[in-house]
Each structure stands twice: as C-alpha cells, then as structure tokens.
CSV table of C-alpha atoms in Angstrom, one decimal:
chain,number,residue,atom,x,y,z
A,1116,MET,CA,-9.7,-14.3,5.5
A,1117,PRO,CA,-7.0,-12.0,4.1
A,1118,VAL,CA,-7.9,-8.7,2.5
A,1119,SER,CA,-8.8,-9.1,-1.1
A,1120,THR,CA,-6.0,-7.9,-3.4
A,1121,ALA,CA,-7.4,-9.4,-6.6
A,1122,ARG,CA,-8.7,-5.9,-7.5
A,1123,CYS,CA,-7.2,-2.8,-6.0
A,1124,PRO,CA,-8.4,0.0,-8.3
A,1125,GLN,CA,-7.1,3.6,-8.5
A,1126,CYS,CA,-9.1,6.2,-6.6
A,1127,PRO,CA,-11.6,7.6,-9.2
A,1128,VAL,CA,-11.6,11.1,-7.8
A,1129,THR,CA,-9.3,13.8,-9.1
A,1130,PRO,CA,-7.9,16.3,-6.5
A,1131,ARG,CA,-8.5,20.0,-7.2
A,1132,GLY,CA,-5.9,22.8,-7.0
A,1133,ASP,CA,-2.7,22.5,-5.0
A,1134,GLY,CA,-4.0,22.1,-1.5
A,1135,PRO,CA,-3.3,19.1,0.7
A,1136,ALA,CA,-5.1,15.8,0.6
A,1137,LEU,CA,-6.7,15.1,4.0
A,1138,PHE,CA,-7.6,11.7,5.5
A,1139,ILE,CA,-10.0,11.0,8.4
A,1140,SER,CA,-11.8,7.9,9.7
A,1141,ASP,CA,-13.7,6.5,12.6
A,1142,LEU,CA,-15.7,9.5,13.6
A,1143,HIS,CA,-18.7,7.3,14.7
A,1144,LEU,CA,-21.0,10.3,14.4
A,1145,SER,CA,-24.2,10.1,16.4
A,1146,PRO,CA,-26.6,12.8,17.7
A,1147,ALA,CA,-25.7,11.6,21.2
A,1148,LEU,CA,-22.1,12.9,20.7
A,1149,PRO,CA,-22.7,16.6,20.1
A,1150,ARG,CA,-19.2,17.8,20.8
A,1151,THR,CA,-17.7,15.3,18.3
A,1152,VAL,CA,-20.3,16.4,15.8
A,1153,GLN,CA,-19.4,20.1,16.4
A,1154,VAL,CA,-15.7,19.4,15.9
A,1155,PHE,CA,-16.6,17.6,12.6
A,1156,GLU,CA,-18.7,20.5,11.4
A,1157,ASP,CA,-15.9,23.0,12.3
A,1158,PHE,CA,-13.4,20.8,10.5
A,1159,LEU,CA,-15.5,20.9,7.3
A,1160,ARG,CA,-15.8,24.7,7.6
A,1161,GLY,CA,-12.1,25.1,8.4
A,1162,PRO,CA,-9.1,22.9,7.4
A,1163,ALA,CA,-11.2,20.8,4.9
A,1164,ARG,CA,-12.0,24.0,2.8
A,1165,GLU,CA,-8.3,24.3,2.0
A,1166,ALA,CA,-7.9,20.7,0.9
A,1167,SER,CA,-7.5,19.4,-2.7
A,1168,ILE,CA,-9.5,16.3,-1.6
A,1169,LEU,CA,-11.0,14.9,1.6
A,1170,PHE,CA,-10.9,11.1,2.2
A,1171,ILE,CA,-13.2,9.6,4.8
A,1172,LEU,CA,-11.9,6.0,5.3
A,1173,GLY,CA,-14.8,4.4,7.0
A,1174,ASP,CA,-17.0,4.6,10.1
A,1175,LEU,CA,-18.1,8.1,9.5
A,1176,PHE,CA,-21.3,7.2,11.4
A,1177,GLU,CA,-21.8,5.1,14.5
A,1178,TYR,CA,-24.0,3.0,12.3
A,1179,TRP,CA,-25.8,3.3,9.0
A,1180,VAL,CA,-28.4,0.7,8.3
A,1181,GLY,CA,-29.5,1.9,4.9
A,1182,ASP,CA,-29.9,5.1,2.9
A,1183,ASP,CA,-33.5,5.2,3.8
A,1184,MET,CA,-32.3,6.6,7.1
A,1185,LEU,CA,-32.2,9.9,5.3
A,1186,GLY,CA,-36.0,10.0,5.2
A,1187,ALA,CA,-36.6,8.6,8.7
A,1188,ASP,CA,-38.2,10.6,11.5
A,1189,MET,CA,-37.6,8.3,14.4
A,1190,PRO,CA,-35.9,9.8,17.5
A,1191,VAL,CA,-32.4,8.6,18.5
A,1192,SER,CA,-31.9,8.5,22.2
A,1193,GLY,CA,-28.7,9.0,24.2
A,1194,ARG,CA,-28.3,5.2,24.5
A,1195,ASP,CA,-27.2,5.1,20.9
A,1196,ALA,CA,-23.8,6.7,21.9
A,1197,PRO,CA,-20.9,4.3,21.6
A,1198,ALA,CA,-21.0,1.9,24.6
A,1199,ALA,CA,-17.3,2.5,25.4
A,1200,SER,CA,-17.9,6.2,26.0
A,1201,THR,CA,-18.8,5.8,29.6
A,1202,THR,CA,-17.2,9.1,30.5
A,1203,SER,CA,-19.3,11.1,28.0
A,1204,ALA,CA,-20.6,14.4,29.2
A,1205,SER,CA,-23.2,14.5,26.4
A,1206,ALA,CA,-26.8,15.0,27.3
A,1207,THR,CA,-29.5,12.7,26.0
A,1208,THR,CA,-30.7,13.9,22.6
A,1209,THR,CA,-34.0,13.2,20.8
A,1210,GLU,CA,-33.0,14.6,17.4
A,1211,PRO,CA,-34.8,12.5,14.9
A,1212,LEU,CA,-32.6,9.9,13.1
A,1213,GLY,CA,-33.5,11.3,9.7
A,1214,ALA,CA,-32.8,14.9,10.7
A,1215,PHE,CA,-29.4,14.0,12.0
A,1216,ALA,CA,-28.5,12.0,8.9
A,1217,ARG,CA,-29.6,14.8,6.7
A,1218,ARG,CA,-27.7,17.4,8.7
A,1219,MET,CA,-24.4,15.5,8.4
A,1220,THR,CA,-25.0,14.8,4.7
A,1221,ALA,CA,-25.8,18.5,4.2
A,1222,ALA,CA,-22.6,19.5,5.9
A,1223,LEU,CA,-20.6,17.3,3.5
A,1224,ALA,CA,-22.6,18.7,0.6
A,1225,GLY,CA,-21.6,22.2,1.7
A,1226,LEU,CA,-17.9,21.2,1.5
A,1227,ALA,CA,-18.5,19.6,-1.9
A,1228,ALA,CA,-20.2,22.7,-3.2
A,1229,SER,CA,-17.2,24.8,-2.3
A,1230,GLY,CA,-15.2,22.7,-4.8
A,1231,VAL,CA,-13.5,20.1,-2.5
A,1232,PRO,CA,-13.9,16.6,-3.8
A,1233,ILE,CA,-15.0,14.1,-1.1
A,1234,ALA,CA,-14.2,10.4,-1.3
A,1235,VAL,CA,-15.9,8.0,1.1
A,1236,MET,CA,-15.0,4.5,2.0
A,1237,ARG,CA,-17.4,2.2,3.8
A,1238,GLY,CA,-16.4,1.0,7.3
A,1239,ASN,CA,-17.6,-1.9,9.4
A,1240,ARG,CA,-20.2,0.4,11.1
A,1241,ASP,CA,-21.5,2.1,7.9
A,1242,PHE,CA,-20.9,-0.5,5.2
A,1243,LEU,CA,-24.5,0.1,3.9
A,1244,LEU,CA,-23.7,3.6,2.8
A,1245,GLY,CA,-25.1,3.8,-0.7
A,1246,GLU,CA,-25.5,5.9,-3.8
A,1247,ARG,CA,-28.4,7.9,-2.4
A,1248,PHE,CA,-26.1,9.0,0.4
A,1249,ALA,CA,-23.3,9.7,-2.0
A,1250,ARG,CA,-25.5,11.9,-4.2
A,1251,ALA,CA,-26.9,13.9,-1.3
A,1252,ALA,CA,-23.4,14.4,0.2
A,1253,GLY,CA,-21.7,15.2,-3.2
A,1254,ALA,CA,-19.3,12.4,-2.5
A,1255,VAL,CA,-17.9,9.5,-4.4
A,1256,MET,CA,-17.8,6.0,-2.9
A,1257,LEU,CA,-14.5,4.2,-2.9
A,1258,ASP,CA,-13.6,0.5,-3.2
A,1259,ASP,CA,-11.7,-1.0,-0.2
A,1260,PRO,CA,-8.8,-1.1,-0.8
A,1261,CYS,CA,-7.8,1.4,-3.4
A,1262,VAL,CA,-4.7,3.3,-4.5
A,1263,PHE,CA,-4.5,7.1,-4.5
A,1264,SER,CA,-1.9,8.7,-6.6
A,1265,PHE,CA,-0.9,12.3,-5.7
A,1266,LEU,CA,2.2,14.5,-6.2
A,1267,GLY,CA,3.8,11.8,-8.3
A,1268,GLN,CA,3.5,9.1,-5.6
A,1269,ALA,CA,0.9,6.7,-4.3
A,1270,LEU,CA,-0.7,5.4,-1.2
A,1271,VAL,CA,-2.9,2.3,-0.5
A,1272,LEU,CA,-6.1,3.2,1.3
A,1273,SER,CA,-8.3,0.9,3.4
A,1274,HIS,CA,-10.7,1.1,6.2
A,1275,GLY,CA,-8.6,-1.6,7.9
A,1276,ASP,CA,-11.1,-4.1,9.2
A,1277,GLN,CA,-10.1,-6.6,6.5
A,1278,LEU,CA,-6.5,-6.5,7.9
A,1279,CYS,CA,-7.6,-7.8,11.3
A,1280,THR,CA,-7.5,-11.4,10.2
A,1281,ASP,CA,-6.8,-12.8,13.6
A,1282,ASP,CA,-10.4,-12.0,14.6
A,1283,VAL,CA,-11.7,-15.0,12.8
A,1284,GLY,CA,-15.3,-14.6,14.1
A,1285,TYR,CA,-15.5,-11.0,12.8
A,1286,GLN,CA,-14.1,-12.0,9.4
A,1287,ARG,CA,-16.7,-14.7,9.1
A,1288,PHE,CA,-19.5,-12.2,10.0
A,1289,ARG,CA,-18.0,-9.7,7.5
A,1290,ARG,CA,-18.1,-12.1,4.6
A,1291,VAL,CA,-21.8,-12.8,5.2
A,1292,ALA,CA,-22.9,-9.3,6.0
A,1293,HIS,CA,-21.0,-7.7,3.0
A,1294,SER,CA,-22.2,-10.3,0.5
A,1295,PRO,CA,-24.9,-9.1,-1.9
A,1296,LEU,CA,-27.3,-11.7,-0.5
A,1297,GLY,CA,-26.6,-10.6,3.1
A,1298,LYS,CA,-27.0,-6.9,2.3
A,1299,ALA,CA,-30.3,-7.5,0.4
A,1300,PHE,CA,-31.7,-9.6,3.2
A,1301,PHE,CA,-30.8,-7.0,5.9
A,1302,LEU,CA,-32.1,-4.0,3.8
A,1303,ALA,CA,-35.4,-5.9,3.3
A,1304,LEU,CA,-36.1,-5.6,7.0
A,1305,PRO,CA,-38.1,-2.7,8.4
A,1306,LEU,CA,-35.9,0.3,9.4
A,1307,ARG,CA,-36.8,0.0,13.1
A,1308,VAL,CA,-35.7,-3.7,13.1
A,1309,ARG,CA,-32.4,-2.9,11.3
A,1310,MET,CA,-31.7,-0.2,13.9
A,1311,ALA,CA,-32.4,-2.5,16.8
A,1312,LEU,CA,-30.2,-5.2,15.3
A,1313,ALA,CA,-27.3,-2.8,14.7
A,1314,ASP,CA,-27.5,-1.6,18.3
A,1315,ARG,CA,-27.6,-5.1,19.6
A,1316,ILE,CA,-24.5,-6.1,17.6
A,1317,ARG,CA,-22.7,-2.9,18.6
A,1318,ARG,CA,-23.4,-3.5,22.3
A,1319,ARG,CA,-22.3,-7.1,22.2
A,1320,SER,CA,-19.1,-6.1,20.4
A,1321,ALA,CA,-18.4,-3.5,23.1
A,1322,ALA,CA,-19.0,-6.0,25.9
A,1323,ARG,CA,-16.5,-8.4,24.3
A,1324,GLY,CA,-14.0,-5.6,23.7
A,1325,ALA,CA,-11.8,-6.2,26.7
A,1326,HIS,CA,-11.3,-9.8,25.7
A,1327,ARG,CA,-10.6,-9.0,22.0
A,1328,MET,CA,-7.9,-6.3,22.4
A,1329,ALA,CA,-5.1,-8.7,21.4
A,1330,TYR,CA,-7.0,-9.4,18.1
A,1331,ALA,CA,-8.1,-5.8,17.4
A,1332,ASP,CA,-4.9,-4.8,15.6
A,1333,ALA,CA,-4.0,-5.3,11.9
A,1334,ASN,CA,-2.2,-8.6,11.1
A,1335,GLN,CA,1.3,-8.1,9.7
A,1336,HIS,CA,1.0,-10.8,7.1
A,1337,ALA,CA,-2.2,-9.2,5.8
A,1338,ILE,CA,-0.5,-5.8,5.7
A,1339,HIS,CA,2.5,-7.1,3.7
A,1340,ALA,CA,0.2,-9.2,1.4
A,1341,LEU,CA,-1.7,-6.0,0.5
A,1342,LEU,CA,1.4,-4.0,-0.2
A,1343,ASP,CA,3.0,-6.8,-2.1
A,1344,ALA,CA,-0.1,-7.2,-4.3
A,1345,THR,CA,-0.3,-3.4,-5.0
A,1346,GLY,CA,3.5,-2.8,-5.4
A,1347,GLU,CA,3.2,0.2,-3.1
A,1348,ARG,CA,5.1,1.1,0.0
A,1349,THR,CA,2.7,3.2,2.1
A,1350,LEU,CA,-0.6,2.2,3.6
A,1351,VAL,CA,-3.1,4.4,5.3
A,1352,HIS,CA,-6.0,2.9,7.3
A,1353,GLY,CA,-8.3,3.4,10.3
A,1354,HIS,CA,-10.5,1.0,12.2
A,1355,THR,CA,-8.2,-0.1,15.0
A,1356,HIS,CA,-8.4,3.2,17.0
A,1357,ARG,CA,-4.6,2.9,17.5
A,1358,PRO,CA,-3.2,6.0,15.8
A,1359,ALA,CA,0.5,5.7,15.0
A,1360,ARG,CA,3.1,5.7,12.3
A,1361,HIS,CA,4.7,2.3,11.8
A,1362,ALA,CA,7.9,1.9,9.7
A,1363,ASP,CA,9.2,-1.5,8.5
A,1364,GLY,CA,12.1,-1.0,6.3
A,1365,ARG,CA,11.0,1.2,3.4
A,1366,ARG,CA,7.3,0.4,4.1
A,1367,VAL,CA,5.3,2.9,6.2
A,1368,ARG,CA,1.8,2.4,7.7
A,1369,TRP,CA,-0.2,5.3,9.0
A,1370,VAL,CA,-3.1,4.4,11.3
A,1371,LEU,CA,-5.7,7.1,11.6
A,1372,PRO,CA,-7.2,8.1,15.0
A,1373,ASP,CA,-10.8,7.8,16.0
A,1374,TRP,CA,-12.7,10.9,17.0
A,1375,GLU,CA,-14.2,11.2,20.5
A,1376,PHE,CA,-14.6,14.7,21.8
A,1377,ASP,CA,-17.4,13.8,24.3
A,1378,VAL,CA,-15.0,12.2,26.7
A,1379,THR,CA,-12.2,13.3,28.9
A,1380,PRO,CA,-9.6,13.5,27.5
A,1381,PRO,CA,-10.9,14.1,24.0
A,1382,ARG,CA,-9.1,12.7,21.0
A,1383,GLY,CA,-9.1,13.1,17.2
A,1384,GLY,CA,-7.2,14.3,14.2
A,1385,TYR,CA,-6.4,13.8,10.6
A,1386,LEU,CA,-3.6,13.0,8.2
A,1387,GLN,CA,-2.4,15.6,5.8
A,1388,TRP,CA,-0.4,15.0,2.6
A,1389,ASP,CA,1.2,17.8,0.8
A,1390,ALA,CA,4.6,18.7,-0.8
A,1391,ARG,CA,6.3,18.2,2.5
A,1392,GLY,CA,5.0,14.6,2.8
A,1393,LEU,CA,2.6,13.0,5.2
A,1394,ARG,CA,2.0,14.5,8.6
A,1395,ALA,CA,-0.4,14.0,11.4
A,1396,VAL,CA,-2.5,16.9,12.7
A,1397,ASP,CA,-4.0,16.5,16.2
A,1398,LEU,CA,-7.3,18.3,16.8
A,1399,ALA,CA,-7.0,17.5,20.5
A,1400,PRO,CA,-3.3,18.3,21.3
A,1401,SER,CA,-1.4,15.7,23.3
A,1402,THR,CA,-4.4,13.5,23.7
A,1403,SER,CA,-5.1,11.6,20.5
A,1404,GLY,CA,-2.1,9.3,20.5
A,1405,LEU,CA,-1.0,10.7,17.1
A,1406,PRO,CA,2.6,11.7,16.5
A,1407,ALA,CA,3.3,15.4,16.9
A,1408,ALA,CA,1.7,17.6,14.3
A,1409,ASP,CA,5.1,18.3,12.7
A,1410,ALA,CA,5.9,14.6,12.3
A,1411,THR,CA,6.4,14.1,8.6
A,1412,ASP,CA,7.0,11.2,6.3
A,1413,THR,CA,8.5,12.4,3.1
A,1414,ASP,CA,9.5,8.9,1.8
A,1415,THR,CA,6.2,8.0,0.2
A,1416,ASP,CA,8.0,7.1,-3.1
A,1417,THR,CA,6.8,3.7,-4.2
A,1418,SER,CA,9.0,3.3,-7.2
A,1419,ASP,CA,11.5,0.5,-7.4
A,1420,GLY,CA,15.1,1.1,-6.7
C-alpha cells in the first residue's frame, strides 16, 4: 500500500530564533543500551540547545506499547536490547520500565523548557506514542507525512516505513496495527501482555531480517508519488537504517542514520538545516555511513522553474 498522500499537512510547530533545524530518527532507546542513551542525553544538552527546532522522525524508543508505560514499575532486562546488536558491550540492566520512560521524557522536557520546540513523529516501533507522552515531554506530535517550511523553502518529512511498499507483509500488518480498532484492541490488553507481544514481534522481525534486506529500502515509485503529491523536491526520512543522500534530477532524498553506540563500531548522527543548506553531522566519525559532516545540500528550493 503506497504512502497516503491525500492529506499531507504543514508541520504545526514554529521554529524559534535563527538556529538550525535538527532531524534525528531511529534511536531505539532502551535501558539495555546505556551508551546510546548517554549520547542522546549529551546531544540534548549540547547541539540541540542551539537548534531552532528538533525533529524526531520515529523510533525514538525500541518499543512503546502505550503511554501507561510512564507509570509502570516493571524491570526491563538486557534481553530487551535490539536483537541485531549481538556485539553490544552493554551490561544487563534492571532499571524499571517506567523509570526509564520517565527519564527519557524528562530529558526531552528539559530541552523544551530551554525554549527549543520538539516535534515527534511516530515510528513503526513507537507508533503508540500519545498525548500523555507529548505533554510530559513538552513535544508536539506530527502527522506522517508532513511538510516543514523553513528559510523560505520546504521539506517533506516521514518516518519512512510507509515508503517500503515492497514489503507487502509489513504493510498489511501496519494497516491493521495503525487502525483505530487495532490500536484500541492492543491498548486494552494488560501492559505486561503488550510488552511480551512487542518483544515477540521484534525478535521475529530480527530473525527474518537477513531474508528481507532486499525489501527493506524505500520504493522509488512510493518516493516519487509522495513528492508528486506534495509538489516538493526534498524528502527526509529514517526507518531503513541506510543513511545517505540520494539525488535524482532536482529531487533530493536524505535518509537519517540509526543510532547504536553500544556496538563496535558505533554509529549515529543527525541532519542539520541552516542558511547554508542541509548537511549531515556524524556523532561517530567515519562509522555511521553518513556523508561527511561538511556535505551540504543548498538546493532545497521547491518552487517551480
């Protein structure tokens, strides 16, 4: 099923000041990944404080099975780390689930309190992020996709999973899971049951990963359909964990990196948009797959002609 382009609203958040707009995604935060969590907290206290707005384009958390996680006290064991991170040096953690969720939310709220607007898009792992989370984090939830206008130009923003249309099985699951009925049914289950189901789905997905690599990337027809429908020329998304800058004529697609600092080599970074254009910033130099930090894209003009 192609990405829905019937309604592609403008981003409802207004940047502040003249700092850059920053874009991150696919951090997959978990208490079992302490180094990744530490880099994220340092990022919020460092580069993000100079931003005019911070965009989190999905999969901030390894999973989020409902905003009632914020009040949970169940421990989360090291087995909840991403199954693909087999080289992780992280030690097993028993930090309660609710405590970790509250700690990450408080870190975001600290950035928001400093005056930096935060815009959060749901991903395939945390599509159940809701308004309770948004209020606690001082964030605004975004539609997927949406258009962000800045410096007289515009970008289309998406998590990216809707663009992977070759994975028919996942798109079928997504339609059911993201439907109002599907979400209501899942959220009616006890929290422990939801956590167990999420972990089972994640592990099954990881086990199938080697056989699905050819289907994991965004479909070119879906990309062009989205840009055609919006009339824009530049797309920023995550999800695929294949960071790159793709140029096709006058159209440009930036793919954000996933963050994983508990493996060797570590990887992670963000996209920065300022008066010089778009540029990738690598938080783990020479390891994330991103273009060099000084790689810029100044042609984000989406006007005709």
